[in-house]
Amino acid sequence: MINCNRVNKKSILEAIEDFVLHIFSWFLDINVDIFKNNADKKYSIKLFDKKLINLCRTVSVVELVNEIIMKDKNCTQREIYYKFYNIFREQNQANKHIKDVCNILGYERSSLNIHASEKGCIAGLLILKKGYEILNLSGHENGIMINEFLLNVDKIESMANYIIVVEKYSVYQKLCENKIWNR
């Protein structure tokens, strides 16, 4: 069976734990006296706010990665942007912090179950092969999201008599519910 999440879930969770421990050790090592001893100096509030907001954005993405890895879910960069609309002003900010989290944890974005955008969904009488791994789509009731991994399969086999391209996701879901490929 093709494993779309080719990376060991445990190793990703360990990387997240290391990141969280690093953040906590950083907080515990802050010298609070620096603010008391320099009360006469004018520090820019914006400087601290910007660093704190960036940390908040990064930690929010890490928290979401932890959630989707634990639940074996997938999401798009766009979904992350909308989920955290209150801390990301634009999509590019979300993308930057997603990239930062990938670098911090040491994994590619797709290994963390985050995809650039939905490239569509696929379902039906279709078998995808990559090396010795096989993915039979007829066993997936609602189909699966097309991601970077699926775009790089070695061989595609189909027993279908026709291909239907559907623009609206709600129509796609209805066709899957009715198992249109068995007709």
Tab-separated table of C-alpha atoms in Angstrom:
chain	number	residue	atom	x	y	z
A	1	MET	CA	0.000	0.000	0.000
A	2	ILE	CA	1.360	3.435	-0.867
A	3	ASN	CA	2.111	5.403	2.268
A	4	CYS	CA	1.306	9.028	1.478
A	5	ASN	CA	2.861	10.122	4.780
A	6	ARG	CA	6.209	8.418	4.138
A	7	VAL	CA	7.736	9.941	7.278
A	8	ASN	CA	7.473	8.269	10.679
A	9	LYS	CA	4.834	10.101	12.733
A	10	LYS	CA	6.826	9.519	15.931
A	11	SER	CA	9.901	11.332	14.588
A	12	ILE	CA	7.806	14.381	13.628
A	13	LEU	CA	6.208	14.463	17.079
A	14	GLU	CA	9.676	14.224	18.668
A	15	ALA	CA	10.822	17.202	16.566
A	16	ILE	CA	7.770	19.176	17.740
A	17	GLU	CA	8.533	18.246	21.352
A	18	ASP	CA	12.142	19.418	20.919
A	19	PHE	CA	10.892	22.735	19.531
A	20	VAL	CA	8.476	23.253	22.437
A	21	LEU	CA	11.186	22.382	24.973
A	22	HIS	CA	13.514	24.839	23.259
A	23	ILE	CA	10.889	27.603	23.519
A	24	PHE	CA	10.301	26.848	27.212
A	25	SER	CA	14.030	26.835	27.961
A	26	TRP	CA	14.307	30.148	26.130
A	27	PHE	CA	11.516	31.615	28.292
A	28	LEU	CA	13.086	30.291	31.493
A	29	ASP	CA	16.448	31.802	30.572
A	30	ILE	CA	15.140	35.351	29.976
A	31	ASN	CA	16.844	37.864	32.226
A	32	VAL	CA	13.915	39.946	33.468
A	33	ASP	CA	16.273	42.361	35.228
A	34	ILE	CA	17.357	43.753	31.867
A	35	PHE	CA	14.064	45.629	31.753
A	36	LYS	CA	14.250	46.834	35.381
A	37	ASN	CA	17.866	48.019	35.156
A	38	ASN	CA	17.243	49.884	31.944
A	39	ALA	CA	13.962	51.556	32.837
A	40	ASP	CA	15.358	54.925	31.789
A	41	LYS	CA	16.029	53.703	28.248
A	42	LYS	CA	13.266	53.867	25.666
A	43	TYR	CA	12.770	50.448	24.111
A	44	SER	CA	10.464	50.253	21.169
A	45	ILE	CA	7.304	48.402	22.108
A	46	LYS	CA	6.972	47.511	18.430
A	47	LEU	CA	10.258	45.588	18.567
A	48	PHE	CA	8.990	43.309	21.327
A	49	ASP	CA	5.499	43.087	19.844
A	50	LYS	CA	6.885	42.046	16.452
A	51	LYS	CA	9.032	39.303	17.959
A	52	LEU	CA	6.154	38.094	20.093
A	53	ILE	CA	3.737	38.072	17.141
A	54	ASN	CA	6.232	36.109	15.030
A	55	LEU	CA	6.712	33.621	17.865
A	56	CYS	CA	2.927	33.344	18.219
A	57	ARG	CA	2.575	32.669	14.482
A	58	THR	CA	5.282	30.013	14.510
A	59	VAL	CA	3.941	28.285	17.624
A	60	SER	CA	0.417	28.346	16.150
A	61	VAL	CA	1.625	26.567	13.014
A	62	VAL	CA	3.566	24.021	15.113
A	63	GLU	CA	0.440	23.375	17.195
A	64	LEU	CA	-1.593	22.767	14.036
A	65	VAL	CA	1.089	20.463	12.600
A	66	ASN	CA	0.990	18.479	15.840
A	67	GLU	CA	-2.795	18.204	15.569
A	68	ILE	CA	-2.878	17.075	11.937
A	69	ILE	CA	-0.058	14.564	12.468
A	70	MET	CA	-1.770	13.101	15.556
A	71	LYS	CA	-5.091	12.786	13.705
A	72	ASP	CA	-3.541	11.630	10.392
A	73	LYS	CA	-5.194	14.567	8.623
A	74	ASN	CA	-4.037	16.847	5.802
A	75	CYS	CA	-4.464	20.552	5.235
A	76	THR	CA	-3.482	23.215	2.755
A	77	GLN	CA	-1.484	26.361	3.319
A	78	ARG	CA	-4.639	28.283	2.519
A	79	GLU	CA	-6.534	26.473	5.297
A	80	ILE	CA	-3.813	27.467	7.762
A	81	TYR	CA	-4.102	31.083	6.665
A	82	TYR	CA	-7.875	31.037	7.226
A	83	LYS	CA	-7.628	29.130	10.503
A	84	PHE	CA	-5.295	31.797	11.897
A	85	TYR	CA	-6.809	34.812	10.129
A	86	ASN	CA	-6.396	36.829	13.323
A	87	ILE	CA	-2.582	36.518	13.336
A	88	PHE	CA	-1.760	36.375	9.613
A	89	ARG	CA	-2.543	39.497	7.615
A	90	GLU	CA	-1.900	37.813	4.269
A	91	GLN	CA	-1.229	34.408	2.732
A	92	ASN	CA	2.490	35.147	2.259
A	93	GLN	CA	2.946	35.536	6.023
A	94	ALA	CA	1.351	32.149	6.615
A	95	ASN	CA	3.530	30.565	3.906
A	96	LYS	CA	6.685	32.074	5.457
A	97	HIS	CA	5.890	30.694	8.898
A	98	ILE	CA	4.973	27.291	7.454
A	99	LYS	CA	8.369	27.252	5.742
A	100	ASP	CA	10.030	28.311	9.017
A	101	VAL	CA	8.311	25.466	10.871
A	102	CYS	CA	9.478	22.999	8.205
A	103	ASN	CA	13.052	24.231	8.697
A	104	ILE	CA	12.777	24.149	12.501
A	105	LEU	CA	11.394	20.600	12.539
A	106	GLY	CA	13.624	19.413	9.696
A	107	TYR	CA	10.873	18.036	7.439
A	108	GLU	CA	9.448	18.904	4.050
A	109	ARG	CA	6.032	20.532	4.030
A	110	SER	CA	4.347	17.495	2.473
A	111	SER	CA	5.837	15.250	5.198
A	112	LEU	CA	3.991	17.389	7.741
A	113	ASN	CA	0.732	16.774	5.799
A	114	ILE	CA	0.603	20.394	4.610
A	115	HIS	CA	0.031	20.881	0.904
A	116	ALA	CA	0.436	23.958	-1.272
A	117	SER	CA	-3.168	23.866	-2.338
A	118	GLU	CA	-5.721	21.329	-3.307
A	119	LYS	CA	-4.933	20.069	-6.725
A	120	GLY	CA	-8.259	18.316	-6.707
A	121	CYS	CA	-9.507	14.995	-5.464
A	122	ILE	CA	-9.460	11.618	-7.079
A	123	ALA	CA	-11.651	8.557	-6.593
A	124	GLY	CA	-12.799	5.487	-8.451
A	125	LEU	CA	-11.448	2.385	-10.135
A	126	LEU	CA	-7.851	3.526	-10.188
A	127	ILE	CA	-4.633	1.923	-8.969
A	128	LEU	CA	-1.521	4.032	-8.441
A	129	LYS	CA	1.923	2.440	-8.177
A	130	LYS	CA	5.174	3.910	-6.945
A	131	GLY	CA	8.001	1.427	-6.736
A	132	TYR	CA	6.602	-1.560	-4.855
A	133	GLU	CA	3.872	0.464	-3.164
A	134	ILE	CA	0.290	0.250	-4.422
A	135	LEU	CA	-2.696	2.492	-3.726
A	136	ASN	CA	-6.100	1.159	-4.804
A	137	LEU	CA	-8.502	4.115	-4.819
A	138	SER	CA	-11.605	1.934	-4.961
A	139	GLY	CA	-11.023	1.278	-1.252
A	140	HIS	CA	-11.376	4.967	-0.371
A	141	GLU	CA	-15.062	5.898	-0.138
A	142	ASN	CA	-14.539	9.650	-0.482
A	143	GLY	CA	-11.409	9.429	-2.576
A	144	ILE	CA	-8.245	11.254	-1.607
A	145	MET	CA	-6.795	14.699	-2.108
A	146	ILE	CA	-4.256	14.904	-4.919
A	147	ASN	CA	-0.964	16.027	-3.417
A	148	GLU	CA	2.683	16.277	-4.424
A	149	PHE	CA	3.291	12.610	-3.614
A	150	LEU	CA	0.482	11.363	-5.845
A	151	LEU	CA	1.653	13.527	-8.722
A	152	ASN	CA	4.901	11.532	-8.801
A	153	VAL	CA	3.626	7.952	-9.147
A	154	ASP	CA	5.379	5.562	-11.524
A	155	LYS	CA	2.339	3.824	-12.980
A	156	ILE	CA	-1.420	4.356	-13.158
A	157	GLU	CA	-3.833	1.504	-13.885
A	158	SER	CA	-7.521	2.040	-14.468
A	159	MET	CA	-10.475	-0.249	-14.972
A	160	ALA	CA	-12.765	2.717	-15.603
A	161	ASN	CA	-14.719	3.174	-18.804
A	162	TYR	CA	-14.869	6.928	-18.384
A	163	ILE	CA	-13.330	9.843	-16.507
A	164	ILE	CA	-15.485	12.580	-15.030
A	165	VAL	CA	-13.947	15.923	-14.175
A	166	VAL	CA	-16.011	17.782	-11.586
A	167	GLU	CA	-15.465	21.433	-10.722
A	168	LYS	CA	-17.641	21.677	-7.616
A	169	TYR	CA	-16.491	19.738	-4.558
A	170	SER	CA	-20.069	19.199	-3.346
A	171	VAL	CA	-20.907	17.438	-6.622
A	172	TYR	CA	-17.716	15.363	-6.301
A	173	GLN	CA	-18.753	14.299	-2.775
A	174	LYS	CA	-22.219	13.304	-3.979
A	175	LEU	CA	-20.729	11.196	-6.788
A	176	CYS	CA	-18.420	9.486	-4.280
A	177	GLU	CA	-21.295	8.819	-1.878
A	178	ASN	CA	-23.168	7.128	-4.711
A	179	LYS	CA	-20.034	5.236	-5.808
A	180	ILE	CA	-20.497	6.355	-9.384
A	181	TRP	CA	-17.521	4.215	-10.456
A	182	ASN	CA	-19.486	1.000	-9.774
A	183	ARG	CA	-22.161	1.822	-12.360
